[in-house]
Short mmCIF file of C-alpha atoms in Angstrom, two decimals:
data_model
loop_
_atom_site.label_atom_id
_atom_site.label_comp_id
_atom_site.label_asym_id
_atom_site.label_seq_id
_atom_site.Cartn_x
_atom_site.Cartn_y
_atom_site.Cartn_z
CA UNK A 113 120.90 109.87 52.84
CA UNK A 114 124.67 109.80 53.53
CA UNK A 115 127.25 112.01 53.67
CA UNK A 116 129.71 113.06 56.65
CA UNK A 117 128.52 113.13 59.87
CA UNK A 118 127.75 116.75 61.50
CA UNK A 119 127.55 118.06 64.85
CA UNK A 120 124.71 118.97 65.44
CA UNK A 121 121.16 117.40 65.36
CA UNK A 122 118.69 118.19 62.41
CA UNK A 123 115.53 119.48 64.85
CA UNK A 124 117.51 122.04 66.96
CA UNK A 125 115.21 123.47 69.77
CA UNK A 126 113.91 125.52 71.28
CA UNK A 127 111.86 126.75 67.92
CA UNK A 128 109.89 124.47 66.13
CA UNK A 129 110.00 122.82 62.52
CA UNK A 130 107.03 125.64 61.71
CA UNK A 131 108.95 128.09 63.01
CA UNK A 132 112.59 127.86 61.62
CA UNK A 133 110.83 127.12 58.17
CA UNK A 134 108.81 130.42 58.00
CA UNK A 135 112.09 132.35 58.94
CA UNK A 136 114.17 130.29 56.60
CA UNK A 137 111.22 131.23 53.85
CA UNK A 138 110.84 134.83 54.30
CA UNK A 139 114.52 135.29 54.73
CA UNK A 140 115.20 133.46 51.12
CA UNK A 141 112.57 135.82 50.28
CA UNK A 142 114.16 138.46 51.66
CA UNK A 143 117.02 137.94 49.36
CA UNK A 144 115.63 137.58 46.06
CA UNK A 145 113.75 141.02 46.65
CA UNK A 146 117.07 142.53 47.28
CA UNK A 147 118.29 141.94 43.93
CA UNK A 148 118.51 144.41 41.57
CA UNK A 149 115.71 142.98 39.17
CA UNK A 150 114.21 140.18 40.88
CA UNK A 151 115.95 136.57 41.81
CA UNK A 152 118.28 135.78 39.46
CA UNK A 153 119.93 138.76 37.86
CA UNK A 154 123.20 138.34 40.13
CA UNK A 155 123.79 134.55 39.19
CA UNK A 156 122.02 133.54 36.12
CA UNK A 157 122.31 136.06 33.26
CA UNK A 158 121.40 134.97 29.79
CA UNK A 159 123.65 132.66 28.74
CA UNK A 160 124.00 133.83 25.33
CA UNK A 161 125.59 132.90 22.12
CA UNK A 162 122.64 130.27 21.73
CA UNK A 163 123.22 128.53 24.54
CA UNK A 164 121.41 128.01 28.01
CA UNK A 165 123.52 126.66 30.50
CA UNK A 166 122.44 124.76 33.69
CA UNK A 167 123.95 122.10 36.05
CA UNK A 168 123.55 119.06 37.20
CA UNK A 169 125.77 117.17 40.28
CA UNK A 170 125.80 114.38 42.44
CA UNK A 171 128.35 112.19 44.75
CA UNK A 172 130.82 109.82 42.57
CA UNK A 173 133.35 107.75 43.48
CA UNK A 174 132.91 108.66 47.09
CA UNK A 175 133.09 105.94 50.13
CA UNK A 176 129.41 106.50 50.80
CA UNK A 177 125.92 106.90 48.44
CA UNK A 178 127.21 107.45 44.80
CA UNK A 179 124.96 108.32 41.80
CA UNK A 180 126.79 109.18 38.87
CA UNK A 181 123.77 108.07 36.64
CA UNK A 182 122.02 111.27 37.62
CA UNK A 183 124.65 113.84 35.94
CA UNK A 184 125.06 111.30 33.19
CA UNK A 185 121.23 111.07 32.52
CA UNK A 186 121.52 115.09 32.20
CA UNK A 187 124.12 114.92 29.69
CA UNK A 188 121.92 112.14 27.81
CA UNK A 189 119.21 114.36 28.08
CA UNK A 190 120.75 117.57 26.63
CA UNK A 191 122.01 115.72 23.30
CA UNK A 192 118.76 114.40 22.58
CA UNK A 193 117.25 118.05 22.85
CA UNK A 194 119.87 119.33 21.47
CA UNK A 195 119.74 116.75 18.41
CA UNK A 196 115.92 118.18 17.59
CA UNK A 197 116.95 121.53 17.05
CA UNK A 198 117.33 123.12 20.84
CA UNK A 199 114.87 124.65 23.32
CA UNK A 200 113.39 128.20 21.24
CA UNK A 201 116.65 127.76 18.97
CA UNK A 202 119.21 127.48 21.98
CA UNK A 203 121.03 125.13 22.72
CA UNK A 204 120.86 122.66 25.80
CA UNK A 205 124.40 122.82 27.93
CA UNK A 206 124.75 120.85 30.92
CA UNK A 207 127.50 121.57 33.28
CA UNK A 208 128.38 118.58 35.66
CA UNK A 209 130.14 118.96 38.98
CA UNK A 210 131.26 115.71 41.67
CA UNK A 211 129.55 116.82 45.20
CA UNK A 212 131.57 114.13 47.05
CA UNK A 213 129.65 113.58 49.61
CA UNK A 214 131.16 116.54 51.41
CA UNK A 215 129.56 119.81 52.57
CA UNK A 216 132.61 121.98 50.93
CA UNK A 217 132.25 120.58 47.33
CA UNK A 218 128.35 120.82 47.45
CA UNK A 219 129.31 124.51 48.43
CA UNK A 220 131.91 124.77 45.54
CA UNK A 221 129.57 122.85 43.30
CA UNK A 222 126.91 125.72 43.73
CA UNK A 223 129.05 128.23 43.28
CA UNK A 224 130.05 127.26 39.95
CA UNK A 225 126.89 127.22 38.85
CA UNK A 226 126.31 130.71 39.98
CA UNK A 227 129.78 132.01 38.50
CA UNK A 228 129.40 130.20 35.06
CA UNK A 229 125.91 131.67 34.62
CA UNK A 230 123.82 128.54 35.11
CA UNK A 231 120.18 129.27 34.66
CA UNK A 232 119.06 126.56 36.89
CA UNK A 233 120.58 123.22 38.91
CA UNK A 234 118.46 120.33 37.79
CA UNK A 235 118.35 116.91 38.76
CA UNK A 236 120.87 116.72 41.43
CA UNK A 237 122.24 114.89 44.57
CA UNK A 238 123.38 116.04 48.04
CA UNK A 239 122.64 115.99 51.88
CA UNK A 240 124.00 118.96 52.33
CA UNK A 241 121.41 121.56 51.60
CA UNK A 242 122.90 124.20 54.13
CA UNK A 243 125.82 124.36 51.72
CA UNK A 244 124.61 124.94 48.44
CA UNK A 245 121.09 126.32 49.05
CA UNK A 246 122.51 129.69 50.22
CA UNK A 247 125.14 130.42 47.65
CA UNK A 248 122.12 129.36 44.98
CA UNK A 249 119.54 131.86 46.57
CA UNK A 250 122.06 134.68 47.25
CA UNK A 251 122.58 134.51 43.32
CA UNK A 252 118.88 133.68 42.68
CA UNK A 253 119.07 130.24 40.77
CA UNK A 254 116.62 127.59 41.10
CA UNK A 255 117.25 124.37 42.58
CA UNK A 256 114.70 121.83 40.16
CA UNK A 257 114.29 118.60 40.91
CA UNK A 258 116.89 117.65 43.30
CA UNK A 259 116.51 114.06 45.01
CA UNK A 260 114.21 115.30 48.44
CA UNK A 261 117.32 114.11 50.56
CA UNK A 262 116.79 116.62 53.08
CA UNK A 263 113.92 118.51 54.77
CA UNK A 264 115.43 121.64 53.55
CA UNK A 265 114.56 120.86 49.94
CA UNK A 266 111.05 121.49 50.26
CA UNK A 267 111.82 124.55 52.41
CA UNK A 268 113.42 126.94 50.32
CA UNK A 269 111.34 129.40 47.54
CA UNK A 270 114.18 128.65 44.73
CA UNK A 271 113.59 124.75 45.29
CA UNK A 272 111.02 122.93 42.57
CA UNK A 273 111.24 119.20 43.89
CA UNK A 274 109.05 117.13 41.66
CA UNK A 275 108.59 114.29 44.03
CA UNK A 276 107.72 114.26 47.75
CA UNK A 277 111.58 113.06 48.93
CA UNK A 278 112.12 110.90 51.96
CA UNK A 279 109.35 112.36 53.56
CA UNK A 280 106.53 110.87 51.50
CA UNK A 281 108.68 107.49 50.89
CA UNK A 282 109.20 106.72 54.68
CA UNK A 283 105.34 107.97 55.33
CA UNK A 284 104.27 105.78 52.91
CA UNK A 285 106.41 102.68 53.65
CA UNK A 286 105.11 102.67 57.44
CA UNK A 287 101.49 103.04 56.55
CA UNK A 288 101.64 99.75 53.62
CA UNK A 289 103.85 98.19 56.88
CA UNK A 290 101.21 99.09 60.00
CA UNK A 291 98.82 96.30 58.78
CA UNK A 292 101.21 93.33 57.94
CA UNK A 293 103.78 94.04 60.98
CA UNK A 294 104.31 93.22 64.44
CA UNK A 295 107.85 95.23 65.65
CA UNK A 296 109.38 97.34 63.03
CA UNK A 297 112.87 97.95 63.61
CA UNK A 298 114.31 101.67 61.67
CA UNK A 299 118.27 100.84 60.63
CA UNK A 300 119.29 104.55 59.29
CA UNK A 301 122.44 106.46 58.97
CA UNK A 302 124.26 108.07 62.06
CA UNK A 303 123.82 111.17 59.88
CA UNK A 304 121.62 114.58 60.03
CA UNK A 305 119.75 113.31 56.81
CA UNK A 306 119.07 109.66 58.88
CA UNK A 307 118.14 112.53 61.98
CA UNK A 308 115.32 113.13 59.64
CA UNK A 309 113.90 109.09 58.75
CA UNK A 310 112.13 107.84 62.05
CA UNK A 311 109.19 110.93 62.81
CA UNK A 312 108.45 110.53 59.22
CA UNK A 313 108.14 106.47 58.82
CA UNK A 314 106.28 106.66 62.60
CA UNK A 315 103.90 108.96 60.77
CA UNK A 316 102.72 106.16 58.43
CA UNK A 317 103.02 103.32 60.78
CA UNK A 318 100.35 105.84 63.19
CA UNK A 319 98.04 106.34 60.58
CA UNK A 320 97.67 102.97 60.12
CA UNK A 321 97.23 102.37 63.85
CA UNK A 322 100.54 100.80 64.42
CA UNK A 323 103.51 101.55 67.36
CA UNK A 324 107.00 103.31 66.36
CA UNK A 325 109.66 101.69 64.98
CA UNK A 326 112.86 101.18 67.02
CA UNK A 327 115.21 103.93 66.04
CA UNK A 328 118.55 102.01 65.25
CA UNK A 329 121.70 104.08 64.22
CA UNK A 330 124.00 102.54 61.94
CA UNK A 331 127.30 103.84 60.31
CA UNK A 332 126.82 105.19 56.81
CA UNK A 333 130.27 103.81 55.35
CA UNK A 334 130.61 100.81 57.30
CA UNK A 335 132.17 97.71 54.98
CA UNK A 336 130.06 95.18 57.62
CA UNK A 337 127.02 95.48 59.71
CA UNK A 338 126.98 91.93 61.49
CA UNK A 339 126.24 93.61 64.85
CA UNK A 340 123.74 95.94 63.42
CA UNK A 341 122.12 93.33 61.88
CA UNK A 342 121.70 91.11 64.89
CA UNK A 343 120.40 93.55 67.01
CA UNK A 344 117.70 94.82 64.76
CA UNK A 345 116.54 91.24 64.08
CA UNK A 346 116.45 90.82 68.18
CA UNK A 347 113.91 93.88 68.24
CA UNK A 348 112.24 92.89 65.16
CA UNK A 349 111.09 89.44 66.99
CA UNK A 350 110.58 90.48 70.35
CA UNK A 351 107.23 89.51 70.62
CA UNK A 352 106.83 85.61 69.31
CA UNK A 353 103.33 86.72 68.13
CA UNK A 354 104.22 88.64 65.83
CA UNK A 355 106.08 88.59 62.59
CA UNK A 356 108.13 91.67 63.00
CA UNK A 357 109.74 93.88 59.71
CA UNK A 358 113.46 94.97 59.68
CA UNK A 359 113.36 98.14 57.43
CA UNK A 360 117.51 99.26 56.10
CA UNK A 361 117.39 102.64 54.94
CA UNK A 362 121.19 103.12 54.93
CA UNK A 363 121.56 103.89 50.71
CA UNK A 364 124.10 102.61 49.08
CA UNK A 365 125.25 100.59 52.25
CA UNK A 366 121.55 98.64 52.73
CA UNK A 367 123.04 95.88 50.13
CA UNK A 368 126.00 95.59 52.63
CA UNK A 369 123.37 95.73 55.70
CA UNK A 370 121.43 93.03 54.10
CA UNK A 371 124.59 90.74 53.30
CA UNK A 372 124.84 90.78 57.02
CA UNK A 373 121.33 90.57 57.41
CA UNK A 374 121.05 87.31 55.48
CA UNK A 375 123.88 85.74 57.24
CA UNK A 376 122.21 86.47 60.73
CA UNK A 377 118.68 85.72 59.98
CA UNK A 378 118.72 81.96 59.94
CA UNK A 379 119.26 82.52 63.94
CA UNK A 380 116.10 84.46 64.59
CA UNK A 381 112.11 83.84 63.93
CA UNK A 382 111.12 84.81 60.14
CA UNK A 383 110.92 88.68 59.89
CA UNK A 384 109.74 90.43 56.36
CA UNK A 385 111.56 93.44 55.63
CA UNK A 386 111.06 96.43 53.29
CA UNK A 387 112.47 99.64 52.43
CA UNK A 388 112.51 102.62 49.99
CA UNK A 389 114.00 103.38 46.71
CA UNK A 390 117.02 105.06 46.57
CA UNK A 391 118.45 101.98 49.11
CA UNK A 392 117.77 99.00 46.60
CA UNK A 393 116.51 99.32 42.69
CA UNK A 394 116.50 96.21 40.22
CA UNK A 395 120.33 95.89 39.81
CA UNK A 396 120.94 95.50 43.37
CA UNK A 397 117.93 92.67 43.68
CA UNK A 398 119.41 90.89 40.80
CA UNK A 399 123.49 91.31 41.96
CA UNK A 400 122.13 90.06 45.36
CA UNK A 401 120.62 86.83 43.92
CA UNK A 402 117.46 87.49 43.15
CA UNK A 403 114.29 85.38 43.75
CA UNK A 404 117.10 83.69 45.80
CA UNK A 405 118.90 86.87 47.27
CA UNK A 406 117.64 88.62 50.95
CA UNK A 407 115.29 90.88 49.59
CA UNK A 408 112.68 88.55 47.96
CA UNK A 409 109.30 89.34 49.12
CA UNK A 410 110.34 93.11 50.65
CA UNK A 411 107.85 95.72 50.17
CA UNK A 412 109.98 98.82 48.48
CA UNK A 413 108.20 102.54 48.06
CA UNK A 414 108.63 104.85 45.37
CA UNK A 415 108.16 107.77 43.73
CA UNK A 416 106.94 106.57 40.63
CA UNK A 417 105.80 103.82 38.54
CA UNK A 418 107.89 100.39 37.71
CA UNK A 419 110.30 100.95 35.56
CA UNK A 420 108.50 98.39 33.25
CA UNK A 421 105.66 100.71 33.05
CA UNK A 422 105.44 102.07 29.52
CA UNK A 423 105.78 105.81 31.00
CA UNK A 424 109.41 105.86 30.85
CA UNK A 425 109.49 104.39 27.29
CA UNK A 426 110.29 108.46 26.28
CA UNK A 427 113.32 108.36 29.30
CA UNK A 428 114.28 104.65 27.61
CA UNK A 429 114.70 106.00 24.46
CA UNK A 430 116.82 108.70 25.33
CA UNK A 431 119.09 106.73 26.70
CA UNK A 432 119.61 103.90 24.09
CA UNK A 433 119.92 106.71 21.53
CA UNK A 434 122.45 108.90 23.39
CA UNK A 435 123.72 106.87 26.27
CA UNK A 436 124.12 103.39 24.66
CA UNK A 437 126.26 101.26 26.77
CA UNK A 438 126.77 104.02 29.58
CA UNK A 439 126.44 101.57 32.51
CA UNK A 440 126.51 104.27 34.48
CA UNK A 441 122.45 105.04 33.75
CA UNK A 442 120.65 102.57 35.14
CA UNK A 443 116.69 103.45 33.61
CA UNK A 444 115.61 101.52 36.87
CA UNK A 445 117.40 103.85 39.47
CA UNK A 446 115.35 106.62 41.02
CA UNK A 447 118.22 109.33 40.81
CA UNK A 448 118.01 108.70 36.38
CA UNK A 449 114.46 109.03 36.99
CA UNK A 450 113.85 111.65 38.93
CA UNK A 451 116.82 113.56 36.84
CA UNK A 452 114.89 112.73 33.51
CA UNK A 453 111.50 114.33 35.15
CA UNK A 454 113.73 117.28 36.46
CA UNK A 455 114.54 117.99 32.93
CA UNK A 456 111.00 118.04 31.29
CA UNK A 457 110.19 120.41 34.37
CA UNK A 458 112.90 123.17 33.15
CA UNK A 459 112.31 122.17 29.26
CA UNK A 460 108.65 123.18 29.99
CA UNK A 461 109.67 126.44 31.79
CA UNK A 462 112.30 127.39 28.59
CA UNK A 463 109.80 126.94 26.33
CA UNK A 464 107.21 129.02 28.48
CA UNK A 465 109.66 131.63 28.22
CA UNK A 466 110.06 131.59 24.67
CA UNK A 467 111.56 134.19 22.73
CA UNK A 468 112.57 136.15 25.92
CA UNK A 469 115.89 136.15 27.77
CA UNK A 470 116.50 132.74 29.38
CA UNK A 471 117.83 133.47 32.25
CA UNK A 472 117.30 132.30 36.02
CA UNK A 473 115.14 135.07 36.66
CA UNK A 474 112.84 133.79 33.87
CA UNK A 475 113.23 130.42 34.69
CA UNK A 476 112.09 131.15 38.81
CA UNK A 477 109.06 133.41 37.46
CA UNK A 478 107.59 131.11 35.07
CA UNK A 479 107.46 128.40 37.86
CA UNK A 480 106.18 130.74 40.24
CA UNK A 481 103.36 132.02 38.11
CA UNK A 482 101.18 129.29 37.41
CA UNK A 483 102.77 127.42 34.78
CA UNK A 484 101.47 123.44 34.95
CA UNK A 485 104.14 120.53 33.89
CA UNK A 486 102.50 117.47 32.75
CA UNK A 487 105.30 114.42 33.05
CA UNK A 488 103.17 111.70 30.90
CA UNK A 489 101.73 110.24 33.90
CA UNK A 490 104.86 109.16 36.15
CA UNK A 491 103.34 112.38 38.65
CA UNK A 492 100.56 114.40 38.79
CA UNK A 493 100.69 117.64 36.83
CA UNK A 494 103.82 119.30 38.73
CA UNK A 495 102.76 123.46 39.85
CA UNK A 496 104.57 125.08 42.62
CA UNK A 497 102.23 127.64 44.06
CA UNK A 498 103.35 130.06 46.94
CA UNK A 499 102.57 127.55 49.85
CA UNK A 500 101.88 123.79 49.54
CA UNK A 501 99.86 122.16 51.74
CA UNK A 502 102.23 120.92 53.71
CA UNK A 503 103.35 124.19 54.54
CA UNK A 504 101.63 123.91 57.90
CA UNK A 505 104.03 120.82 58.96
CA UNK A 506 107.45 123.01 57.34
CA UNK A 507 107.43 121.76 53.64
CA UNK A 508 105.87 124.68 51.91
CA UNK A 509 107.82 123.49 48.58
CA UNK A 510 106.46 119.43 48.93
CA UNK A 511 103.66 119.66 45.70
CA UNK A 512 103.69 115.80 45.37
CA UNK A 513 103.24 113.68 47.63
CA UNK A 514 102.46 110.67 45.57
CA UNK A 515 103.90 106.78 46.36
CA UNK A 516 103.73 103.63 44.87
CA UNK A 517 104.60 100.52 46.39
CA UNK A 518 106.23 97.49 44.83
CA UNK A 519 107.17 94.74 45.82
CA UNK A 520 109.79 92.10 44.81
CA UNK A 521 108.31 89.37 43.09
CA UNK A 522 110.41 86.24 41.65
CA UNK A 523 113.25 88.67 41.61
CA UNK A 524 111.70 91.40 40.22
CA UNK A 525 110.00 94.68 41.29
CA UNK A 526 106.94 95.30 40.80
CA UNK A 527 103.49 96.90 41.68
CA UNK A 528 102.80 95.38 45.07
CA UNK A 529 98.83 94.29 43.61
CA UNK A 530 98.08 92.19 41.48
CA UNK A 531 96.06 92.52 38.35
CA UNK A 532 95.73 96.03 39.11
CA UNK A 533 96.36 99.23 37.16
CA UNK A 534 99.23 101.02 37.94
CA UNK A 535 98.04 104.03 38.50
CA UNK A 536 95.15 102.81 40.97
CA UNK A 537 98.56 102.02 42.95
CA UNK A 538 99.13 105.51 43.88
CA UNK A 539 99.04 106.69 46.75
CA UNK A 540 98.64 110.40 48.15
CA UNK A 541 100.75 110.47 51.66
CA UNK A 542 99.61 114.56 51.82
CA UNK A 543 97.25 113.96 54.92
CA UNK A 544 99.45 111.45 56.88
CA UNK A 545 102.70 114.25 56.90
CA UNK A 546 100.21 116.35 58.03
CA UNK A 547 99.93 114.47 60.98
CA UNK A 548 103.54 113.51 61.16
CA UNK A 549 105.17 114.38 64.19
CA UNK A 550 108.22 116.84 63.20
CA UNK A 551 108.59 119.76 64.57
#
């Protein structure tokens, strides 16, 4: 959720979220039609030779967010497939490409993949959908996985998130915070994709009867936030009552938020805070101290299950068989994850295909014809029909909507219940951003 600021704000009036998603829709539509033989042809021929190529990117070594775990989790990922013989006899090949943070790289990033004959971009990083969603539908190559950054993710008909994205994170971090919170103060990103945080957690926080969060702009890259921090513990204990929640969703910078954050806090009434992941995962709790560090006791949403849960003991073993001692795949971090479940979504859709051409074309039809991706429990069976139900509130794509929350426990994360299955910890957030107030 960082990335350089933009001018111009994410809900542009005078038409309405609805509205500029059914035109952005049909118009993507619009394009794949045009194509000689259906989406794809232009961009994603077969690969040949054996071989099916796709992509995977993200930001690395940038000022701002950074997850180079993501296109190393692909490369993981392809020589363990590749080590059991292939997909259908071909062979997995994973380009990688550094988005930077920057709109013009993201751009350049998706171009490459539509020049080199990628047959799909899996798994990948960026706030800067306007720059590499058109160049990927123009040449008809789905967009699988991604990280549900921005809005425009679940918009387009070539994007197959698998998880429900910022959207279902913030909805479900305000709902788990509207009984156990007096003021809740928002710190997000100056940023378009931060544009998009505050309707979304004030959708949760409503459903569970609660007010709206102060909206508090930050900086994305800032190297302190002692200001920031002292105003949004002022608003956070406004009312003496009341034991208010300061909730960082800044990304990489929330650890530097919260160094601030624990500096300023002894000066103010007790507070709780919380946030989602994708801002804080088990290696920032434990660099930050802890049981001991700032974010002991903060509730944390995600995606999917504890990454204790024996689910990702398949993702686990990929990576201590291929990836042993990369420190740069962390099995904990929700970009790995998500990239790992990205994967299984376009293995699934290769060997659909089978012994026909695996190209993007085949990849987009056998998602958009029924075919039913079972991830061993860490999401519901993954199908992308025509319109989602949250198509009515402009995220036709969004198929899961699913959260868990965890919370950090003697320094660890972990389901927020205890004694309690994991999976009776999911929750669907489908009928709060139905409600949510977005457009």
């Amino acid at each position: 959720m960082t990335g350089s600021r933009l001018t111009r704000t994410f809900f542009p009036s005078p038409r309405s979220r609805r509205t500029r998603t059914a035109a952005r829709y049909a118009g993507a539509l619009a394009v794949c039609a045009s194509l000689t033989a259906g989406c794809g042809v232009v961009g994603g021929p077969d690969s040949g030779g054996g071989t099916v190529k796709v992509m995977t990117w993200a930001p690395e070594n940038t000022g701002a967010t950074n997850k180079p775990g993501m296109p190393a989790m692909a490369v993981a990922y392809a020589k363990w497939i590749n080590s059991r013989g292939g997909i259908g006899g071909h062979r997995l090949q994973v380009l990688t490409c550094n988005e930077r943070n920057d709109s013009v790289s993201a751009a350049a990033c998706a171009r490459r993949a539509a020049d080199e004959g990628a047959v799909a971009v899996v798994g990948s990083y960026s706030q800067f959908a306007d720059s590499y969603l058109a160049p990927l539908e123009s040449a008809g190559v789905p967009y699988i996985g991604g990280y549900g950054i921005t809005s425009d993710e679940f918009m387009s008909p070539l994007s197959y998130p698998v998880n429900g994205g910022q959207p279902a994170l913030l909805a479900g971090l305000g709902r788990t915070l509207s009984g156990s919170c007096g003021p809740v103060t928002l710190v997000r990103p100056d940023s378009i994709a931060g544009d998009e945080l505050p309707p979304l957690l004030d959708a949760g926080l409503k459903a569970g009867g609660h007010t709206p969060a102060a909206d508090q702009h930050a900086a994305e890259d800032a190297t302190e936030y002692n200001a920031d921090a002292d105003r949004a513990l002022r608003a956070a204990t406004a009312d003496p009552a009341l034991k208010g929640c300061v909730v960082p969703a800044l990304g990489d910078r929330t650890n530097t938020f919260m160094d601030s954050f624990r500096r300023a806090r002894p000066g103010f009434p007790a507070v709780r805070t919380a946030t989602v992941l994708g801002s804080v995962d088990q290696s920032v709790i434990n660099a930050t101290g802890g049981a001991t560090g700032p974010y002991e006791g903060a509730y944390v949403t995600s995606w999917y299950p504890p990454a204790s849960d024996p689910r990702w003991d398949t993702m686990k073993k990929i990576i201590n068989t291929e990836a042993f001692g990369d420190n740069r795949i962390d099995p904990a971090d929700a970009g790995v994850q998500t990239t790992y479940i990205a994967y299984t979504v376009l293995t699934a859709a290769l060997r659909k295909i089978g012994d026909g051409d695996m190209t993007a074309d085949a990849v987009r039809h056998t998602l958009n014809h029924g075919l039913r991706v079972g991830t061993g429990g860490l999401t519901p069976t993954l199908r992308w029909p025509n319109e989602a139900p949250l198509a009515e509130v402009g995220f036709p794509r969004l198929v899961n909507a699913d959260v868990t929350v965890q919370v950090v426990r003697d320094g660890r994360l972990v389901a927020a219940r205890r004694g309690t299955a994991a999976a009776s910890e999911v929750t669907d957030m489908t009928g709060t951003l139905k409600k949510a107030d977005v457009d």
